Coordinates of C-alpha atoms (C1' of nucleotides) in Angstrom, one line a residue:
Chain Y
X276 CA 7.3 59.9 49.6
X277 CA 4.1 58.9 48.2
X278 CA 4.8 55.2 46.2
X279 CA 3.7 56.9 42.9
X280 CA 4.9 56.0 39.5
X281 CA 5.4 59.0 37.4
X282 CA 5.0 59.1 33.7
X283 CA 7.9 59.6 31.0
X284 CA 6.4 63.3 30.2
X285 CA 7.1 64.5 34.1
X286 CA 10.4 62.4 34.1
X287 CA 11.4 64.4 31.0
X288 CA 10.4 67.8 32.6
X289 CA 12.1 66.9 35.7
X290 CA 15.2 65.6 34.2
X291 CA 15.4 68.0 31.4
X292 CA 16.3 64.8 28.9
X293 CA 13.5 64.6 26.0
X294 CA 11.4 61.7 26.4
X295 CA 12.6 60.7 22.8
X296 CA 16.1 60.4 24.6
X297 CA 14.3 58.8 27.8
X298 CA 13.5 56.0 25.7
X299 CA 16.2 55.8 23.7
X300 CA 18.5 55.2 27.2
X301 CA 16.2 52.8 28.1
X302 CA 17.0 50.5 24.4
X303 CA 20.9 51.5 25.5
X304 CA 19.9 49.8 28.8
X305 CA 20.8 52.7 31.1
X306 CA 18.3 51.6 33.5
X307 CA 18.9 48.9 36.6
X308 CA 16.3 46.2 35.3
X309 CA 13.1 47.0 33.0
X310 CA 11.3 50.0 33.5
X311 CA 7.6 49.6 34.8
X312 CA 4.9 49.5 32.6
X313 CA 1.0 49.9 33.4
X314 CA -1.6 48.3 32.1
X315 CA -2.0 50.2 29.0
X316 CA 1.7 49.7 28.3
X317 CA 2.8 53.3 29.3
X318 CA 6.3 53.6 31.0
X319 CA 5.8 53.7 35.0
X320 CA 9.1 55.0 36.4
X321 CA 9.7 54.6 40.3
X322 CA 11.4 57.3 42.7
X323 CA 14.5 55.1 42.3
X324 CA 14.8 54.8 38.6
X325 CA 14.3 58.7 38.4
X326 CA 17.4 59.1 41.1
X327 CA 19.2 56.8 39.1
X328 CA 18.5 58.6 35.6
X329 CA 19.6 61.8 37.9
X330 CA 22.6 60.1 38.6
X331 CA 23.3 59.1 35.0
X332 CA 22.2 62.7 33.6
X333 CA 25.4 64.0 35.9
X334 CA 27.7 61.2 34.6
X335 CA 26.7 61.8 31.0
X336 CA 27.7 65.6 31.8
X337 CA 30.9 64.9 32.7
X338 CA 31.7 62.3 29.2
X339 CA 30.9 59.1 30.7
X340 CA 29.7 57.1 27.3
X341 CA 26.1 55.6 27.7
X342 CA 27.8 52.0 27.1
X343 CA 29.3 52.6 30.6
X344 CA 26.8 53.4 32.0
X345 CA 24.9 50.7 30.6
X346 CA 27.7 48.3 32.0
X347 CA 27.4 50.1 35.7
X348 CA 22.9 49.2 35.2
X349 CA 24.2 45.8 34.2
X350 CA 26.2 45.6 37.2
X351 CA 23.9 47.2 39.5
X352 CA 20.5 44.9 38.0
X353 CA 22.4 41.9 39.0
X354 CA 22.7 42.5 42.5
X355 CA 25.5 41.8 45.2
X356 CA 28.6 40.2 44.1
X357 CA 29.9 42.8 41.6
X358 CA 30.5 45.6 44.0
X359 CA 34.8 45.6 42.7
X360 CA 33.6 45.7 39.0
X361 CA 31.2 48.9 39.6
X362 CA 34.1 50.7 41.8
X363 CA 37.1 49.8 39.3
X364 CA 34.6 51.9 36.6
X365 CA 33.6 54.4 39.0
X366 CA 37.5 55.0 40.1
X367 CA 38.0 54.6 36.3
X368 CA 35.4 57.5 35.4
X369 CA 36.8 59.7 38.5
X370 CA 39.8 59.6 36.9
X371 CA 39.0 61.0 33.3
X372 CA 37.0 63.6 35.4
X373 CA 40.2 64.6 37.3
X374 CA 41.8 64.7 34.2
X375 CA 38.9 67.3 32.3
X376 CA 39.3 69.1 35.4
X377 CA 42.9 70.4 34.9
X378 CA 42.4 70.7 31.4
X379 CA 39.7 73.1 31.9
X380 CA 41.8 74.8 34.3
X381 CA 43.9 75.0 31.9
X382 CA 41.7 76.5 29.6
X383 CA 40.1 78.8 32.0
X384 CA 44.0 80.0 32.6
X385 CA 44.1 80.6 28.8
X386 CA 40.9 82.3 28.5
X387 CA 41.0 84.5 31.5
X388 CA 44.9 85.8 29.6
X389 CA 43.2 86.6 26.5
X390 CA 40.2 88.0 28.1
X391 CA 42.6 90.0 30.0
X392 CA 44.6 91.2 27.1
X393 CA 41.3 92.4 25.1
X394 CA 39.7 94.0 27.9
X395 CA 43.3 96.2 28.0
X396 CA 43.3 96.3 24.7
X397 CA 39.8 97.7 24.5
X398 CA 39.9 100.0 27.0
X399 CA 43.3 101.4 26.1
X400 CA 42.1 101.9 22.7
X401 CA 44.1 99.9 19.8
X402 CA 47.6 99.3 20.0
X403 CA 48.6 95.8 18.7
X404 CA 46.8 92.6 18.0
X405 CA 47.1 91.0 21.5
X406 CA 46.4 87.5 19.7
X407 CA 49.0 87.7 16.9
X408 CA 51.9 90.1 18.5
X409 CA 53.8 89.6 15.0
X410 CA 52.0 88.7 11.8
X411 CA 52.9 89.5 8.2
Chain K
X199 CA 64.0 80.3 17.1
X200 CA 64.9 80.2 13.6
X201 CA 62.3 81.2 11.4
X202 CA 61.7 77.4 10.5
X203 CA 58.7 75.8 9.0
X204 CA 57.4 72.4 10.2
X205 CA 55.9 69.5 7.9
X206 CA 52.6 67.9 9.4
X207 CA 53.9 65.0 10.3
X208 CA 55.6 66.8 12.3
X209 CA 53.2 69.1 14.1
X210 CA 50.8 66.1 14.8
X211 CA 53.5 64.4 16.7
X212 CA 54.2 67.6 18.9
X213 CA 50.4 68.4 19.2
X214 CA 49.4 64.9 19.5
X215 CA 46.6 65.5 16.2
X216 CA 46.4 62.9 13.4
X217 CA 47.8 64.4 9.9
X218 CA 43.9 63.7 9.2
X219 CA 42.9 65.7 11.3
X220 CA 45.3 69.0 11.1
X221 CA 43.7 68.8 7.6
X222 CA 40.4 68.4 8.1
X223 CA 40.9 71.3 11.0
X224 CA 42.2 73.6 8.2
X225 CA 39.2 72.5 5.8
X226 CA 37.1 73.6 8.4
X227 CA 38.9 77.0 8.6
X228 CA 40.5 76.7 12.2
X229 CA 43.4 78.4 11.0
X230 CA 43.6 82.3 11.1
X231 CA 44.8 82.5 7.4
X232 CA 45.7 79.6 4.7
X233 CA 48.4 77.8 6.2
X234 CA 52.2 77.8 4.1
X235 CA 53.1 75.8 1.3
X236 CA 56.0 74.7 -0.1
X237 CA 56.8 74.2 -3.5
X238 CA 55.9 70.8 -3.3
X239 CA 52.5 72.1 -2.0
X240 CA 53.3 70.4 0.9
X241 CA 52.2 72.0 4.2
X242 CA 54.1 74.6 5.8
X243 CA 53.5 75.5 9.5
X244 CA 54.9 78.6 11.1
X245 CA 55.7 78.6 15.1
X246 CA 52.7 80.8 15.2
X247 CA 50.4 78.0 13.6
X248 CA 51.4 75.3 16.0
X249 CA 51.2 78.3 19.1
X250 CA 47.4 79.1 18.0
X251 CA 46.4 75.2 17.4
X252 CA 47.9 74.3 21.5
X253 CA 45.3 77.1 22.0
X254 CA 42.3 74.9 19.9
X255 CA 43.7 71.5 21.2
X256 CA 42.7 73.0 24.5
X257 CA 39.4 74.8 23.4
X258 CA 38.5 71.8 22.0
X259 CA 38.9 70.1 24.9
X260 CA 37.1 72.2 26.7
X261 CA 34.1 71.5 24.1
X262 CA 34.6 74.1 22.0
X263 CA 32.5 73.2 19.0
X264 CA 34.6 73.3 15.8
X265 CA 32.8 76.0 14.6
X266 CA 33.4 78.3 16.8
X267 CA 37.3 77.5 16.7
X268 CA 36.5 78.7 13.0
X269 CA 34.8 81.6 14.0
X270 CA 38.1 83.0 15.9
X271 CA 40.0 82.5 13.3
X272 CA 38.5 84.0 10.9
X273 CA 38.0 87.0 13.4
X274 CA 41.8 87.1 14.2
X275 CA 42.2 86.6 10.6
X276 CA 40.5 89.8 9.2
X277 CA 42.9 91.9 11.6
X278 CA 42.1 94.5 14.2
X279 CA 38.8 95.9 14.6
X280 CA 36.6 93.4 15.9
X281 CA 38.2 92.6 18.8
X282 CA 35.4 93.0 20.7
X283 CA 33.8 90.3 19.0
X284 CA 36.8 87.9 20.0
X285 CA 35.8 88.9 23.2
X286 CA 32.2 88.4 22.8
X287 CA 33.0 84.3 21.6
X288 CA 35.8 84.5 24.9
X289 CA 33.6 85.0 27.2
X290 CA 30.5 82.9 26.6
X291 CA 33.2 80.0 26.0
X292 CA 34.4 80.4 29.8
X293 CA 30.9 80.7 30.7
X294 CA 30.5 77.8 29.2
X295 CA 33.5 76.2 30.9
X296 CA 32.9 77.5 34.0
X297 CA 29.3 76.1 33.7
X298 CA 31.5 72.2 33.1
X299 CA 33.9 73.1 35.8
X300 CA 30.5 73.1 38.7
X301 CA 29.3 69.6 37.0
X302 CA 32.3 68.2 36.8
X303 CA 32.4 69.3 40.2
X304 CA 29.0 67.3 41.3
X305 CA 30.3 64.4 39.6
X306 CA 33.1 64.3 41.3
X307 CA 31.7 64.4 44.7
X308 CA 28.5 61.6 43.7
X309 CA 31.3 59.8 42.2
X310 CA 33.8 60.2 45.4
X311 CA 30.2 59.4 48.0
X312 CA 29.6 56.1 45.9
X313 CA 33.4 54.8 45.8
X314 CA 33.1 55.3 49.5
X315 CA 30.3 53.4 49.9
X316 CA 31.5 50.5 47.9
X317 CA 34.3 50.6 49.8
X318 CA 33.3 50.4 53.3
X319 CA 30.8 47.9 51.9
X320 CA 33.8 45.7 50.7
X321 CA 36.4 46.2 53.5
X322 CA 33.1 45.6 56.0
X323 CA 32.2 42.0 53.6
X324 CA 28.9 42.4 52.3
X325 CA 25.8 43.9 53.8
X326 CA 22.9 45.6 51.7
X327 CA 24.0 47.1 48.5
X328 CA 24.8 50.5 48.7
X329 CA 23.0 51.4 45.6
X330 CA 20.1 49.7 46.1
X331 CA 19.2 50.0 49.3
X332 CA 15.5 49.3 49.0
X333 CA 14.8 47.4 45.5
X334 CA 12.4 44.6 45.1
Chain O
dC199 C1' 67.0 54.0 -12.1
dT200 C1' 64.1 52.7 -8.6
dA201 C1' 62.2 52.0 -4.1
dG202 C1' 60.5 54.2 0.1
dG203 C1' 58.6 57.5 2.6
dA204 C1' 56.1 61.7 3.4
dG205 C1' 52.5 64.7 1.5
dC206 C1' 48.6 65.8 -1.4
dT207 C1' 43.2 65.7 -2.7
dC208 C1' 38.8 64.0 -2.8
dG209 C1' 35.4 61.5 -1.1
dA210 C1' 33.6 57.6 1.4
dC211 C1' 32.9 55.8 5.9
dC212 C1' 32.1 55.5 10.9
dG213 C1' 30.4 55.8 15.9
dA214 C1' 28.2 58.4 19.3
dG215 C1' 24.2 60.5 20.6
dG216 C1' 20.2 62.3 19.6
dT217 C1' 15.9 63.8 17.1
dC218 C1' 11.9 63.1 14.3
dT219 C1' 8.1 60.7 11.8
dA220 C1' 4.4 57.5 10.8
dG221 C1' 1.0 55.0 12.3
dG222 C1' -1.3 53.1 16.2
dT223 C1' -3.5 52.7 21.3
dC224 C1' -5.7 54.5 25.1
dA225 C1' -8.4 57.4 28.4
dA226 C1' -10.5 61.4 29.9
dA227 C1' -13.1 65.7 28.5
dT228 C1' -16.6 67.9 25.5
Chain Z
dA65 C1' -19.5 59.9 19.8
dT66 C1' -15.6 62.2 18.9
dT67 C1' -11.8 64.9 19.9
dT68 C1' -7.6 65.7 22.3
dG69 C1' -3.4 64.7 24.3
dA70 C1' -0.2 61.6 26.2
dC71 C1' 2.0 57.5 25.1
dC72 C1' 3.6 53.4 22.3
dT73 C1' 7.0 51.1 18.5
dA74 C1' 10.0 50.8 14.7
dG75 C1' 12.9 52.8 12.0
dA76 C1' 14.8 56.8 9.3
dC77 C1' 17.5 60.7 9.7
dC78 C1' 20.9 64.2 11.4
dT79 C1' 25.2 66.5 13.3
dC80 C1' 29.7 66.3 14.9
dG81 C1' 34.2 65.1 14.8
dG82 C1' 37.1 62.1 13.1
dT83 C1' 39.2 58.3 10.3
dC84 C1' 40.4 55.8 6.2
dG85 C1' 41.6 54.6 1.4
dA86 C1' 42.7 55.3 -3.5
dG87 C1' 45.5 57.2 -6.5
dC88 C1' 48.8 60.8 -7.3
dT89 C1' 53.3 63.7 -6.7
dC90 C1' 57.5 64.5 -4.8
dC91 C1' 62.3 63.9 -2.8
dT92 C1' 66.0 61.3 -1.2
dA93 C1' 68.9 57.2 -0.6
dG94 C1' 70.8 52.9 -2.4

DNA sequence: CTAGGAGCTCGACCGAGGTCTAGGTCAAAT
DNA sequence: ATTTGACCTAGACCTCGGTCGAGCTCCTAG
């Protein structure tokens, strides 16, 4: 764990986000406190900020809206004292994840019937629509 | 079941939609064929309309872009004969999902590590911040 | 007869989240 | 010395999925 500072082209690559976005979450303020720059004014991001933007990338995945996340940076940047704020959105963000998890069960559940109900279909060469049983 | 017809207003209560939006969805072509009228040229939905659009409400949930809900329909739509197709847009959808399920999955469990953290770090009172543990 | 409520169309508008461009700086390689 | 490539800013632009409003047509109840 060298103390290097790695440029927003390898963050980019590592993260999979396009730098364009990189800087664009930075404006947003998705990042605990300024980013780094060197001398030339290039973006310097530590280990931490790139487990962070890790972090965030997950989050994002799973619908949390950059202005939340921006709100847990704010939280984060100003140090101790806010720890219940940051868990009342975290529990708050677990809880819409709970809730896209059943749907998508849901959906799976749905899919995996009409899969089903093709792959028969397919196999046991026409018969019925097995999406609309009784249509005009 | 009698062979009613439901208004709009109606069908967004039950599916929880705006009456913008079930138009705009049929603009877009989500239905599998144009939707009844009456002679009013009100709207017109059969049981079958409001079965299929539970169906979207939930693909749609599960990120299914728009388009593609208008794809299926207009596969369903033309009939039998391209239910392989159906199947085709089926599957890569629960790919897809499945694909959301594991991050959802990850999230959960960052999300579950960090609320643990925070809360040991309240119930303890204070101590170094759990999410920064080494920042300047 | 008339007022209210539900629908209609068409088209403007909006917020979120990116994506791209123009025009410029810098540093290392040729 | 100049070219190349990575980076900078500011701001325009785009897609997606809705949302809203204006102005109209109905139907039904008072």
């Amino acid at each position: 764990m060298r103390p290097t500072g790695v440029g927003i082209g390898e963050v980019a690559r590592r993260t999979g986000l396009s730098v364009h976005t990189l800087r664009l979450y930075e404006r947003v303020g998705i990042f605990a406190g300024p980013v780094q720059r060197d001398a030339a004014g290039r973006r310097v991001y530590s280990e931490w900020d790139i487990a962070w933007l890790g972090n965030c990338v997950l989050f994002r995945a799973s619908g949390m809206p950059l202005a939340a996340l921006a709100e847990l940076a704010r939280l984060v940047s100003e140090g101790p004292g806010n720890e219940a704020d940051r868990l009342d959105l975290l529990r708050a963000h677990r809880q819409r994840v709970r809730e896209q998890m059943t749907q998508l069960t849901d959906c799976l559940m749905l899919i995996d019937a009409k899969v089903a109900g093709y792959e028969k279909h397919l196999a046991a060469g026409a018969g019925g629509d097995p999406w609309q049983p009784n249509r005009p």
